[in-house]
Amino acid sequence: MSAKLKILVILVLSIFATAVAGVYLTNRQQHALTANSTRSQQHSSAVASAQEIVTNPERANYKTVPLDSIKSVLQGTDPAALALDAFDSYQLEQGTRKVEVYYPHPNQALVTITQTNQGKNAAKAVKYRVELTSFGRSLLASSPPLWQIVWAGSQEKCFSNQDQENLVKVICQ
């Protein structure tokens, strides 16, 4: 065998061996990751919810709304419209709705929706908090940023119609 042929055979065999070893290691790592993730998934979810409250103390006042229970789209270009669509199934009977959008960081938006329904003897106020992050632009650099809902929560308060100025809580009916 000539020297060139020997070098070519060695090169082909080394490439093949490297590919096989890479596939073996990748499969082995995936198996180890899967085993570790199932054991630590319960622990990490409890730690994550505790860390959420520490990093976002405003969330402690809200009951978390699971994102998979939201029937509307979670991505779009208008944070206020996304938040309103997410809670549109909670129709207003008689009352008002106030929407506020706040941008604490360039890639973060907070939308609060305060919905007040008037009853015969009591007023019921439901406040929704929707947190969104931006993740790029739709098509062109001049187009508006795309937003995605990353967390949602709600809180409910009831007030007596006779004493709304003092905001006395009563049992919601």
Tab-separated table of N, CA and C in Angstrom:
chain	number	residue	atom	x	y	z
A	1	MET	N	0.833	-1.171	0.000
A	1	MET	CA	0.000	0.000	0.000
A	1	MET	C	0.878	1.235	0.000
A	2	SER	N	0.439	2.189	-0.762
A	2	SER	CA	1.226	3.421	-0.829
A	2	SER	C	0.977	4.257	0.429
A	3	ALA	N	1.835	5.197	0.687
A	3	ALA	CA	1.747	6.041	1.874
A	3	ALA	C	0.492	6.920	1.829
A	4	LYS	N	0.143	7.409	0.630
A	4	LYS	CA	-1.040	8.247	0.496
A	4	LYS	C	-2.315	7.466	0.816
A	5	LEU	N	-2.384	6.230	0.383
A	5	LEU	CA	-3.545	5.399	0.631
A	5	LEU	C	-3.667	5.071	2.122
A	6	LYS	N	-2.518	4.792	2.775
A	6	LYS	CA	-2.528	4.516	4.204
A	6	LYS	C	-3.048	5.734	4.992
A	7	ILE	N	-2.589	6.911	4.632
A	7	ILE	CA	-3.023	8.129	5.312
A	7	ILE	C	-4.519	8.352	5.097
A	8	LEU	N	-5.010	8.093	3.893
A	8	LEU	CA	-6.423	8.248	3.597
A	8	LEU	C	-7.260	7.268	4.414
A	9	VAL	N	-6.832	6.023	4.519
A	9	VAL	CA	-7.557	5.029	5.299
A	9	VAL	C	-7.575	5.418	6.778
A	10	ILE	N	-6.447	5.870	7.298
A	10	ILE	CA	-6.375	6.285	8.700
A	10	ILE	C	-7.294	7.480	8.940
A	11	LEU	N	-7.320	8.427	8.019
A	11	LEU	CA	-8.175	9.600	8.147
A	11	LEU	C	-9.654	9.214	8.143
A	12	VAL	N	-10.062	8.346	7.240
A	12	VAL	CA	-11.459	7.909	7.162
A	12	VAL	C	-11.850	7.152	8.423
A	13	LEU	N	-10.988	6.262	8.902
A	13	LEU	CA	-11.280	5.504	10.114
A	13	LEU	C	-11.370	6.419	11.339
A	14	SER	N	-10.511	7.420	11.421
A	14	SER	CA	-10.559	8.320	12.577
A	14	SER	C	-11.825	9.169	12.558
A	15	ILE	N	-12.269	9.591	11.380
A	15	ILE	CA	-13.520	10.348	11.272
A	15	ILE	C	-14.687	9.468	11.686
A	16	PHE	N	-14.714	8.235	11.231
A	16	PHE	CA	-15.774	7.299	11.583
A	16	PHE	C	-15.778	7.032	13.085
A	17	ALA	N	-14.613	6.802	13.678
A	17	ALA	CA	-14.526	6.528	15.111
A	17	ALA	C	-14.991	7.740	15.926
A	18	THR	N	-14.636	8.936	15.482
A	18	THR	CA	-15.061	10.147	16.182
A	18	THR	C	-16.576	10.298	16.135
A	19	ALA	N	-17.177	10.026	14.987
A	19	ALA	CA	-18.627	10.127	14.848
A	19	ALA	C	-19.333	9.122	15.743
A	20	VAL	N	-18.862	7.898	15.778
A	20	VAL	CA	-19.469	6.864	16.612
A	20	VAL	C	-19.334	7.226	18.088
A	21	ALA	N	-18.171	7.697	18.493
A	21	ALA	CA	-17.962	8.081	19.885
A	21	ALA	C	-18.866	9.259	20.259
A	22	GLY	N	-19.033	10.204	19.356
A	22	GLY	CA	-19.899	11.359	19.622
A	22	GLY	C	-21.343	10.937	19.815
A	23	VAL	N	-21.831	10.030	18.979
A	23	VAL	CA	-23.205	9.538	19.110
A	23	VAL	C	-23.367	8.784	20.423
A	24	TYR	N	-22.395	7.970	20.778
A	24	TYR	CA	-22.455	7.212	22.024
A	24	TYR	C	-22.501	8.151	23.228
A	25	LEU	N	-21.618	9.142	23.256
A	25	LEU	CA	-21.583	10.070	24.381
A	25	LEU	C	-22.853	10.901	24.463
A	26	THR	N	-23.378	11.324	23.319
A	26	THR	CA	-24.600	12.118	23.311
A	26	THR	C	-25.766	11.312	23.873
A	27	ASN	N	-25.914	10.068	23.437
A	27	ASN	CA	-26.995	9.216	23.953
A	27	ASN	C	-26.842	8.971	25.442
A	28	ARG	N	-25.624	8.765	25.886
A	28	ARG	CA	-25.367	8.506	27.300
A	28	ARG	C	-25.696	9.743	28.132
A	29	GLN	N	-25.329	10.934	27.639
A	29	GLN	CA	-25.628	12.171	28.367
A	29	GLN	C	-27.138	12.419	28.421
A	30	GLN	N	-27.845	12.153	27.324
A	30	GLN	CA	-29.290	12.347	27.315
A	30	GLN	C	-29.966	11.423	28.314
A	31	HIS	N	-29.502	10.182	28.386
A	31	HIS	CA	-30.069	9.237	29.342
A	31	HIS	C	-29.828	9.712	30.773
A	32	ALA	N	-28.633	10.211	31.054
A	32	ALA	CA	-28.316	10.699	32.399
A	32	ALA	C	-29.139	11.946	32.730
A	33	LEU	N	-29.297	12.834	31.764
A	33	LEU	CA	-30.083	14.036	31.984
A	33	LEU	C	-31.544	13.706	32.236
A	34	THR	N	-32.090	12.737	31.499
A	34	THR	CA	-33.481	12.346	31.682
A	34	THR	C	-33.694	11.755	33.071
A	35	ALA	N	-32.789	10.913	33.515
A	35	ALA	CA	-32.913	10.301	34.834
A	35	ALA	C	-32.823	11.361	35.930
A	36	ASN	N	-31.879	12.287	35.787
A	36	ASN	CA	-31.721	13.336	36.793
A	36	ASN	C	-32.893	14.304	36.785
A	37	SER	N	-33.425	14.612	35.612
A	37	SER	CA	-34.498	15.615	35.536
A	37	SER	C	-35.781	15.098	36.158
A	38	THR	N	-36.087	13.802	36.025
A	38	THR	CA	-37.317	13.282	36.627
A	38	THR	C	-37.236	13.294	38.142
A	39	ARG	N	-36.051	13.051	38.696
A	39	ARG	CA	-35.903	13.070	40.151
A	39	ARG	C	-35.954	14.479	40.701
A	40	SER	N	-35.355	15.414	40.009
A	40	SER	CA	-35.263	16.773	40.538
A	40	SER	C	-36.387	17.687	40.060
A	41	GLN	N	-37.297	17.185	39.227
A	41	GLN	CA	-38.357	18.036	38.686
A	41	GLN	C	-39.289	18.537	39.778
A	42	GLN	N	-39.692	17.674	40.708
A	42	GLN	CA	-40.579	18.085	41.787
A	42	GLN	C	-39.887	19.079	42.705
A	43	HIS	N	-38.649	18.807	43.028
A	43	HIS	CA	-37.900	19.699	43.904
A	43	HIS	C	-37.677	21.053	43.239
A	44	SER	N	-37.336	21.048	41.970
A	44	SER	CA	-37.047	22.313	41.284
A	44	SER	C	-38.300	23.158	41.097
A	45	SER	N	-39.480	22.545	40.930
A	45	SER	CA	-40.696	23.339	40.796
A	45	SER	C	-41.033	24.047	42.102
A	46	ALA	N	-40.801	23.399	43.229
A	46	ALA	CA	-41.048	24.045	44.522
A	46	ALA	C	-40.049	25.171	44.756
A	47	VAL	N	-38.797	24.934	44.407
A	47	VAL	CA	-37.771	25.967	44.562
A	47	VAL	C	-38.045	27.129	43.615
A	48	ALA	N	-38.483	26.834	42.391
A	48	ALA	CA	-38.760	27.886	41.414
A	48	ALA	C	-39.894	28.789	41.879
A	49	SER	N	-40.947	28.214	42.446
A	49	SER	CA	-42.047	29.056	42.906
A	49	SER	C	-41.622	29.906	44.093
A	50	ALA	N	-40.771	29.397	44.955
A	50	ALA	CA	-40.271	30.201	46.067
A	50	ALA	C	-39.356	31.308	45.563
A	51	GLN	N	-38.505	31.013	44.581
A	51	GLN	CA	-37.622	32.027	44.017
A	51	GLN	C	-38.410	33.080	43.256
A	52	GLU	N	-39.518	32.682	42.615
A	52	GLU	CA	-40.373	33.626	41.904
A	52	GLU	C	-40.859	34.712	42.834
A	53	ILE	N	-41.300	34.326	44.023
A	53	ILE	CA	-41.832	35.293	44.975
A	53	ILE	C	-40.716	36.181	45.505
A	54	VAL	N	-39.512	35.622	45.684
A	54	VAL	CA	-38.395	36.423	46.171
A	54	VAL	C	-37.981	37.441	45.113
A	55	THR	N	-37.871	37.013	43.849
A	55	THR	CA	-37.438	37.931	42.798
A	55	THR	C	-38.558	38.841	42.333
A	56	ASN	N	-39.800	38.428	42.441
A	56	ASN	CA	-40.963	39.229	42.056
A	56	ASN	C	-41.942	39.271	43.221
A	57	PRO	N	-41.689	40.119	44.227
A	57	PRO	CA	-42.562	40.125	45.399
A	57	PRO	C	-43.992	40.549	45.076
A	58	GLU	N	-44.207	41.234	43.948
A	58	GLU	CA	-45.558	41.633	43.561
A	58	GLU	C	-46.423	40.413	43.267
A	59	ARG	N	-45.812	39.332	42.842
A	59	ARG	CA	-46.560	38.115	42.517
A	59	ARG	C	-47.179	37.470	43.752
A	60	ALA	N	-46.644	37.734	44.917
A	60	ALA	CA	-47.150	37.106	46.142
A	60	ALA	C	-48.598	37.496	46.405
A	61	ASN	N	-49.028	38.654	45.903
A	61	ASN	CA	-50.394	39.117	46.130
A	61	ASN	C	-51.390	38.537	45.130
A	62	TYR	N	-50.917	37.783	44.162
A	62	TYR	CA	-51.768	37.270	43.093
A	62	TYR	C	-51.812	35.753	43.123
A	63	LYS	N	-52.943	35.221	42.704
A	63	LYS	CA	-53.079	33.781	42.504
A	63	LYS	C	-52.627	33.500	41.069
A	64	THR	N	-51.681	32.602	40.891
A	64	THR	CA	-51.129	32.311	39.573
A	64	THR	C	-52.179	31.689	38.675
A	65	VAL	N	-52.259	32.188	37.457
A	65	VAL	CA	-53.138	31.631	36.430
A	65	VAL	C	-52.250	30.804	35.498
A	66	PRO	N	-52.484	29.488	35.403
A	66	PRO	CA	-51.653	28.664	34.518
A	66	PRO	C	-51.773	29.130	33.060
A	67	LEU	N	-50.634	29.240	32.383
A	67	LEU	CA	-50.650	29.736	31.009
A	67	LEU	C	-51.368	28.785	30.062
A	68	ASP	N	-51.369	27.476	30.367
A	68	ASP	CA	-52.070	26.553	29.477
A	68	ASP	C	-53.583	26.640	29.635
A	69	SER	N	-54.075	27.348	30.658
A	69	SER	CA	-55.517	27.541	30.782
A	69	SER	C	-55.999	28.744	29.972
A	70	ILE	N	-55.067	29.541	29.475
A	70	ILE	CA	-55.420	30.706	28.658
A	70	ILE	C	-55.696	30.231	27.240
A	71	LYS	N	-56.882	30.548	26.741
A	71	LYS	CA	-57.321	30.029	25.446
A	71	LYS	C	-56.898	30.901	24.269
A	72	SER	N	-56.322	32.063	24.522
A	72	SER	CA	-55.906	32.949	23.434
A	72	SER	C	-54.420	32.742	23.131
A	73	VAL	N	-53.936	33.456	22.105
A	73	VAL	CA	-52.523	33.366	21.753
A	73	VAL	C	-51.694	34.044	22.832
A	74	LEU	N	-50.481	33.570	23.026
A	74	LEU	CA	-49.600	34.101	24.049
A	74	LEU	C	-48.512	34.996	23.461
A	75	GLN	N	-48.506	35.160	22.128
A	75	GLN	CA	-47.489	35.967	21.470
A	75	GLN	C	-48.141	36.971	20.539
A	76	GLY	N	-47.534	38.165	20.463
A	76	GLY	CA	-48.043	39.199	19.572
A	76	GLY	C	-47.213	40.462	19.686
A	77	THR	N	-47.689	41.536	19.047
A	77	THR	CA	-46.921	42.776	19.034
A	77	THR	C	-47.434	43.820	20.018
A	78	ASP	N	-48.609	43.634	20.616
A	78	ASP	CA	-49.183	44.618	21.526
A	78	ASP	C	-49.438	43.974	22.893
A	79	PRO	N	-48.654	44.346	23.914
A	79	PRO	CA	-48.829	43.724	25.233
A	79	PRO	C	-50.228	43.909	25.817
A	80	ALA	N	-50.815	45.090	25.662
A	80	ALA	CA	-52.149	45.333	26.219
A	80	ALA	C	-53.191	44.448	25.539
A	81	ALA	N	-53.115	44.328	24.222
A	81	ALA	CA	-54.071	43.490	23.493
A	81	ALA	C	-53.908	42.019	23.872
A	82	LEU	N	-52.678	41.552	24.050
A	82	LEU	CA	-52.451	40.162	24.459
A	82	LEU	C	-53.063	39.896	25.834
A	83	ALA	N	-52.869	40.828	26.768
A	83	ALA	CA	-53.407	40.655	28.120
A	83	ALA	C	-54.928	40.686	28.105
A	84	LEU	N	-55.507	41.614	27.354
A	84	LEU	CA	-56.967	41.687	27.279
A	84	LEU	C	-57.548	40.432	26.640
A	85	ASP	N	-56.915	39.926	25.588
A	85	ASP	CA	-57.391	38.695	24.945
A	85	ASP	C	-57.287	37.506	25.889
A	86	ALA	N	-56.247	37.485	26.720
A	86	ALA	CA	-56.045	36.356	27.633
A	86	ALA	C	-57.187	36.253	28.640
A	87	PHE	N	-57.724	37.395	29.068
A	87	PHE	CA	-58.783	37.391	30.072
A	87	PHE	C	-60.103	37.873	29.507
A	88	ASP	N	-60.292	37.751	28.216
A	88	ASP	CA	-61.526	38.189	27.578
A	88	ASP	C	-62.690	37.267	27.907
A	89	SER	N	-62.409	36.031	28.300
A	89	SER	CA	-63.493	35.100	28.621
A	89	SER	C	-64.215	35.520	29.900
A	90	TYR	N	-63.555	36.341	30.713
A	90	TYR	CA	-64.179	36.863	31.920
A	90	TYR	C	-64.915	38.146	31.528
A	91	GLN	N	-66.099	37.991	30.994
A	91	GLN	CA	-66.863	39.125	30.441
A	91	GLN	C	-67.319	40.077	31.532
A	92	LEU	N	-67.408	41.336	31.162
A	92	LEU	CA	-67.953	42.357	32.057
A	92	LEU	C	-69.475	42.286	32.035
A	93	GLU	N	-70.102	42.225	33.191
A	93	GLU	CA	-71.558	42.278	33.257
A	93	GLU	C	-71.982	43.742	33.336
A	94	GLN	N	-71.672	44.383	34.428
A	94	GLN	CA	-71.890	45.814	34.600
A	94	GLN	C	-70.651	46.319	35.307
A	95	GLY	N	-69.943	47.199	34.688
A	95	GLY	CA	-68.767	47.708	35.352
A	95	GLY	C	-67.796	48.349	34.395
A	96	THR	N	-66.594	48.527	34.901
A	96	THR	CA	-65.553	49.199	34.127
A	96	THR	C	-64.302	48.352	34.079
A	97	ARG	N	-63.461	48.679	33.129
A	97	ARG	CA	-62.194	47.978	32.974
A	97	ARG	C	-61.110	49.027	32.760
A	98	LYS	N	-60.046	48.921	33.533
A	98	LYS	CA	-58.915	49.843	33.421
A	98	LYS	C	-57.675	49.030	33.071
A	99	VAL	N	-56.969	49.450	32.022
A	99	VAL	CA	-55.780	48.737	31.560
A	99	VAL	C	-54.577	49.665	31.695
A	100	GLU	N	-53.535	49.174	32.347
A	100	GLU	CA	-52.298	49.933	32.497
A	100	GLU	C	-51.139	49.086	31.994
A	101	VAL	N	-50.243	49.709	31.213
A	101	VAL	CA	-49.062	49.023	30.696
A	101	VAL	C	-47.841	49.745	31.237
A	102	TYR	N	-46.906	48.983	31.768
A	102	TYR	CA	-45.692	49.526	32.357
A	102	TYR	C	-44.508	48.767	31.770
A	103	TYR	N	-43.454	49.483	31.400
A	103	TYR	CA	-42.254	48.873	30.823
A	103	TYR	C	-41.076	49.092	31.777
A	104	PRO	N	-40.846	48.184	32.743
A	104	PRO	CA	-39.742	48.380	33.691
A	104	PRO	C	-38.363	48.227	33.046
A	105	HIS	N	-38.277	47.435	31.991
A	105	HIS	CA	-37.038	47.218	31.241
A	105	HIS	C	-37.395	47.207	29.758
A	106	PRO	N	-36.421	47.442	28.874
A	106	PRO	CA	-36.745	47.467	27.442
A	106	PRO	C	-37.344	46.157	26.911
A	107	ASN	N	-37.015	45.040	27.522
A	107	ASN	CA	-37.535	43.757	27.040
A	107	ASN	C	-38.610	43.169	27.942
A	108	GLN	N	-39.183	43.991	28.832
A	108	GLN	CA	-40.198	43.495	29.754
A	108	GLN	C	-41.380	44.457	29.799
A	109	ALA	N	-42.589	43.891	29.816
A	109	ALA	CA	-43.814	44.685	29.945
A	109	ALA	C	-44.686	44.063	31.022
A	110	LEU	N	-45.304	44.919	31.834
A	110	LEU	CA	-46.256	44.486	32.855
A	110	LEU	C	-47.587	45.139	32.537
A	111	VAL	N	-48.626	44.335	32.423
A	111	VAL	CA	-49.960	44.846	32.135
A	111	VAL	C	-50.846	44.495	33.313
A	112	THR	N	-51.545	45.502	33.850
A	112	THR	CA	-52.535	45.247	34.894
A	112	THR	C	-53.904	45.643	34.356
A	113	ILE	N	-54.849	44.751	34.557
A	113	ILE	CA	-56.233	44.975	34.149
A	113	ILE	C	-57.068	44.958	35.421
A	114	THR	N	-57.714	46.066	35.715
A	114	THR	CA	-58.592	46.141	36.879
A	114	THR	C	-60.020	46.188	36.371
A	115	GLN	N	-60.780	45.183	36.738
A	115	GLN	CA	-62.154	45.034	36.264
A	115	GLN	C	-63.080	45.141	37.471
A	116	THR	N	-63.973	46.129	37.460
A	116	THR	CA	-64.888	46.350	38.573
A	116	THR	C	-66.307	46.081	38.119
A	117	ASN	N	-66.986	45.174	38.791
A	117	ASN	CA	-68.379	44.846	38.499
A	117	ASN	C	-69.241	45.314	39.663
A	118	GLN	N	-70.303	46.024	39.358
A	118	GLN	CA	-71.212	46.531	40.384
A	118	GLN	C	-72.381	45.565	40.556
A	119	GLY	N	-72.604	45.156	41.767
A	119	GLY	CA	-73.772	44.343	42.096
A	119	GLY	C	-74.764	45.173	42.882
A	120	LYS	N	-75.805	44.514	43.421
A	120	LYS	CA	-76.821	45.242	44.188
A	120	LYS	C	-76.261	45.761	45.504
A	121	ASN	N	-75.579	44.919	46.253
A	121	ASN	CA	-75.105	45.303	47.579
A	121	ASN	C	-73.591	45.422	47.676
A	122	ALA	N	-72.875	44.948	46.672
A	122	ALA	CA	-71.416	44.952	46.770
A	122	ALA	C	-70.788	45.173	45.405
A	123	ALA	N	-69.575	45.672	45.439
A	123	ALA	CA	-68.776	45.813	44.218
A	123	ALA	C	-67.657	44.786	44.276
A	124	LYS	N	-67.394	44.194	43.150
A	124	LYS	CA	-66.361	43.172	43.070
A	124	LYS	C	-65.281	43.668	42.119
A	125	ALA	N	-64.049	43.737	42.593
A	125	ALA	CA	-62.926	44.163	41.768
A	125	ALA	C	-61.992	42.978	41.565
A	126	VAL	N	-61.684	42.686	40.307
A	126	VAL	CA	-60.734	41.643	39.963
A	126	VAL	C	-59.577	42.319	39.259
A	127	LYS	N	-58.376	42.043	39.746
A	127	LYS	CA	-57.187	42.649	39.159
A	127	LYS	C	-56.327	41.533	38.580
A	128	TYR	N	-55.971	41.683	37.314
A	128	TYR	CA	-55.113	40.713	36.629
A	128	TYR	C	-53.751	41.351	36.405
A	129	ARG	N	-52.712	40.566	36.572
A	129	ARG	CA	-51.346	41.015	36.287
A	129	ARG	C	-50.776	40.067	35.251
A	130	VAL	N	-50.288	40.634	34.147
A	130	VAL	CA	-49.721	39.840	33.071
A	130	VAL	C	-48.304	40.339	32.819
A	131	GLU	N	-47.342	39.426	32.872
A	131	GLU	CA	-45.943	39.771	32.614
A	131	GLU	C	-45.556	39.224	31.248
A	132	LEU	N	-44.895	40.075	30.456
A	132	LEU	CA	-44.498	39.709	29.102
A	132	LEU	C	-43.025	40.021	28.891
A	133	THR	N	-42.394	39.272	27.995
A	133	THR	CA	-41.027	39.572	27.578
A	133	THR	C	-40.998	39.664	26.064
A	134	SER	N	-40.103	40.495	25.567
A	134	SER	CA	-39.954	40.591	24.113
A	134	SER	C	-38.865	39.622	23.671
A	135	PHE	N	-39.011	39.114	22.466
A	135	PHE	CA	-38.049	38.136	21.978
A	135	PHE	C	-37.685	38.380	20.527
A	136	GLY	N	-37.661	39.620	20.087
A	136	GLY	CA	-37.250	39.923	18.729
A	136	GLY	C	-38.299	40.727	17.997
A	137	ARG	N	-38.150	40.787	16.700
A	137	ARG	CA	-39.067	41.542	15.854
A	137	ARG	C	-39.684	40.582	14.843
A	138	SER	N	-40.834	40.987	14.283
A	138	SER	CA	-41.555	40.067	13.400
A	138	SER	C	-40.818	39.834	12.083
A	139	LEU	N	-40.722	40.828	11.207
A	139	LEU	CA	-40.065	40.607	9.919
A	139	LEU	C	-38.915	41.572	9.663
A	140	LEU	N	-39.179	42.825	9.822
A	140	LEU	CA	-38.189	43.843	9.519
A	140	LEU	C	-37.646	44.461	10.800
A	141	ALA	N	-36.500	45.102	10.691
A	141	ALA	CA	-35.917	45.764	11.853
A	141	ALA	C	-36.790	46.920	12.324
A	142	SER	N	-37.568	47.517	11.434
A	142	SER	CA	-38.417	48.641	11.809
A	142	SER	C	-39.785	48.191	12.338
A	143	SER	N	-40.074	46.898	12.310
A	143	SER	CA	-41.368	46.404	12.792
A	143	SER	C	-41.383	46.387	14.320
A	144	PRO	N	-42.571	46.382	14.937
A	144	PRO	CA	-42.645	46.390	16.405
A	144	PRO	C	-42.121	45.083	16.990
A	145	PRO	N	-41.667	45.127	18.241
A	145	PRO	CA	-41.153	43.896	18.860
A	145	PRO	C	-42.268	42.887	19.107
A	146	LEU	N	-41.887	41.619	19.132
A	146	LEU	CA	-42.815	40.540	19.464
A	146	LEU	C	-42.762	40.316	20.975
A	147	TRP	N	-43.934	40.137	21.577
A	147	TRP	CA	-44.057	39.933	23.011
A	147	TRP	C	-44.656	38.566	23.287
A	148	GLN	N	-44.273	37.985	24.420
A	148	GLN	CA	-44.817	36.696	24.832
A	148	GLN	C	-45.195	36.771	26.308
A	149	ILE	N	-46.379	36.261	26.635
A	149	ILE	CA	-46.821	36.204	28.030
A	149	ILE	C	-46.012	35.120	28.734
A	150	VAL	N	-45.362	35.493	29.846
A	150	VAL	CA	-44.563	34.529	30.596
A	150	VAL	C	-45.164	34.203	31.959
A	151	TRP	N	-46.061	35.068	32.465
A	151	TRP	CA	-46.704	34.813	33.753
A	151	TRP	C	-47.995	35.610	33.822
A	152	ALA	N	-48.988	35.055	34.488
A	152	ALA	CA	-50.258	35.756	34.683
A	152	ALA	C	-50.803	35.392	36.055
A	153	GLY	N	-51.478	36.357	36.668
A	153	GLY	CA	-52.071	36.123	37.974
A	153	GLY	C	-53.297	36.991	38.169
A	154	SER	N	-54.093	36.656	39.180
A	154	SER	CA	-55.308	37.428	39.452
A	154	SER	C	-55.492	37.557	40.964
A	155	GLN	N	-56.189	38.607	41.345
A	155	GLN	CA	-56.599	38.792	42.731
A	155	GLN	C	-57.997	39.373	42.722
A	156	GLU	N	-58.756	39.076	43.773
A	156	GLU	CA	-60.154	39.473	43.829
A	156	GLU	C	-60.433	40.157	45.150
A	157	LYS	N	-61.164	41.267	45.082
A	157	LYS	CA	-61.566	41.989	46.289
A	157	LYS	C	-63.036	42.349	46.161
A	158	CYS	N	-63.730	42.334	47.271
A	158	CYS	CA	-65.141	42.718	47.294
A	158	CYS	C	-65.321	43.845	48.299
A	159	PHE	N	-66.188	44.785	47.957
A	159	PHE	CA	-66.417	45.952	48.795
A	159	PHE	C	-67.903	46.191	48.947
A	160	SER	N	-68.277	46.689	50.094
A	160	SER	CA	-69.668	47.055	50.341
A	160	SER	C	-69.980	48.346	49.599
A	161	ASN	N	-71.142	48.439	48.960
A	161	ASN	CA	-71.525	49.663	48.255
A	161	ASN	C	-71.706	50.829	49.213
A	162	GLN	N	-72.120	50.562	50.455
A	162	GLN	CA	-72.327	51.650	51.410
A	162	GLN	C	-71.013	52.250	51.878
A	163	ASP	N	-69.952	51.488	51.867
A	163	ASP	CA	-68.691	51.948	52.428
A	163	ASP	C	-67.539	51.795	51.440
A	164	GLN	N	-67.746	52.104	50.163
A	164	GLN	CA	-66.695	51.958	49.162
A	164	GLN	C	-65.555	52.938	49.392
A	165	GLU	N	-65.829	54.080	49.991
A	165	GLU	CA	-64.770	55.054	50.215
A	165	GLU	C	-63.716	54.504	51.171
A	166	ASN	N	-64.141	53.754	52.166
A	166	ASN	CA	-63.204	53.183	53.121
A	166	ASN	C	-62.703	51.811	52.687
A	167	LEU	N	-63.224	51.287	51.595
A	167	LEU	CA	-62.822	50.005	51.021
A	167	LEU	C	-62.885	48.865	52.032
A	168	VAL	N	-64.041	48.724	52.664
A	168	VAL	CA	-64.259	47.650	53.628
A	168	VAL	C	-64.560	46.365	52.861
A	169	LYS	N	-63.825	45.318	53.171
A	169	LYS	CA	-64.035	44.041	52.494
A	169	LYS	C	-65.279	43.352	53.028
A	170	VAL	N	-66.047	42.741	52.140
A	170	VAL	CA	-67.172	41.900	52.518
A	170	VAL	C	-67.049	40.605	51.748
A	171	ILE	N	-67.848	39.639	52.120
A	171	ILE	CA	-67.810	38.352	51.441
A	171	ILE	C	-68.464	38.488	50.075
A	172	CYS	N	-67.776	38.008	49.029
A	172	CYS	CA	-68.324	38.054	47.681
A	172	CYS	C	-69.444	37.038	47.544
A	173	GLN	N	-70.483	37.427	46.839
A	173	GLN	CA	-71.601	36.511	46.639
A	173	GLN	C	-71.674	36.095	45.200
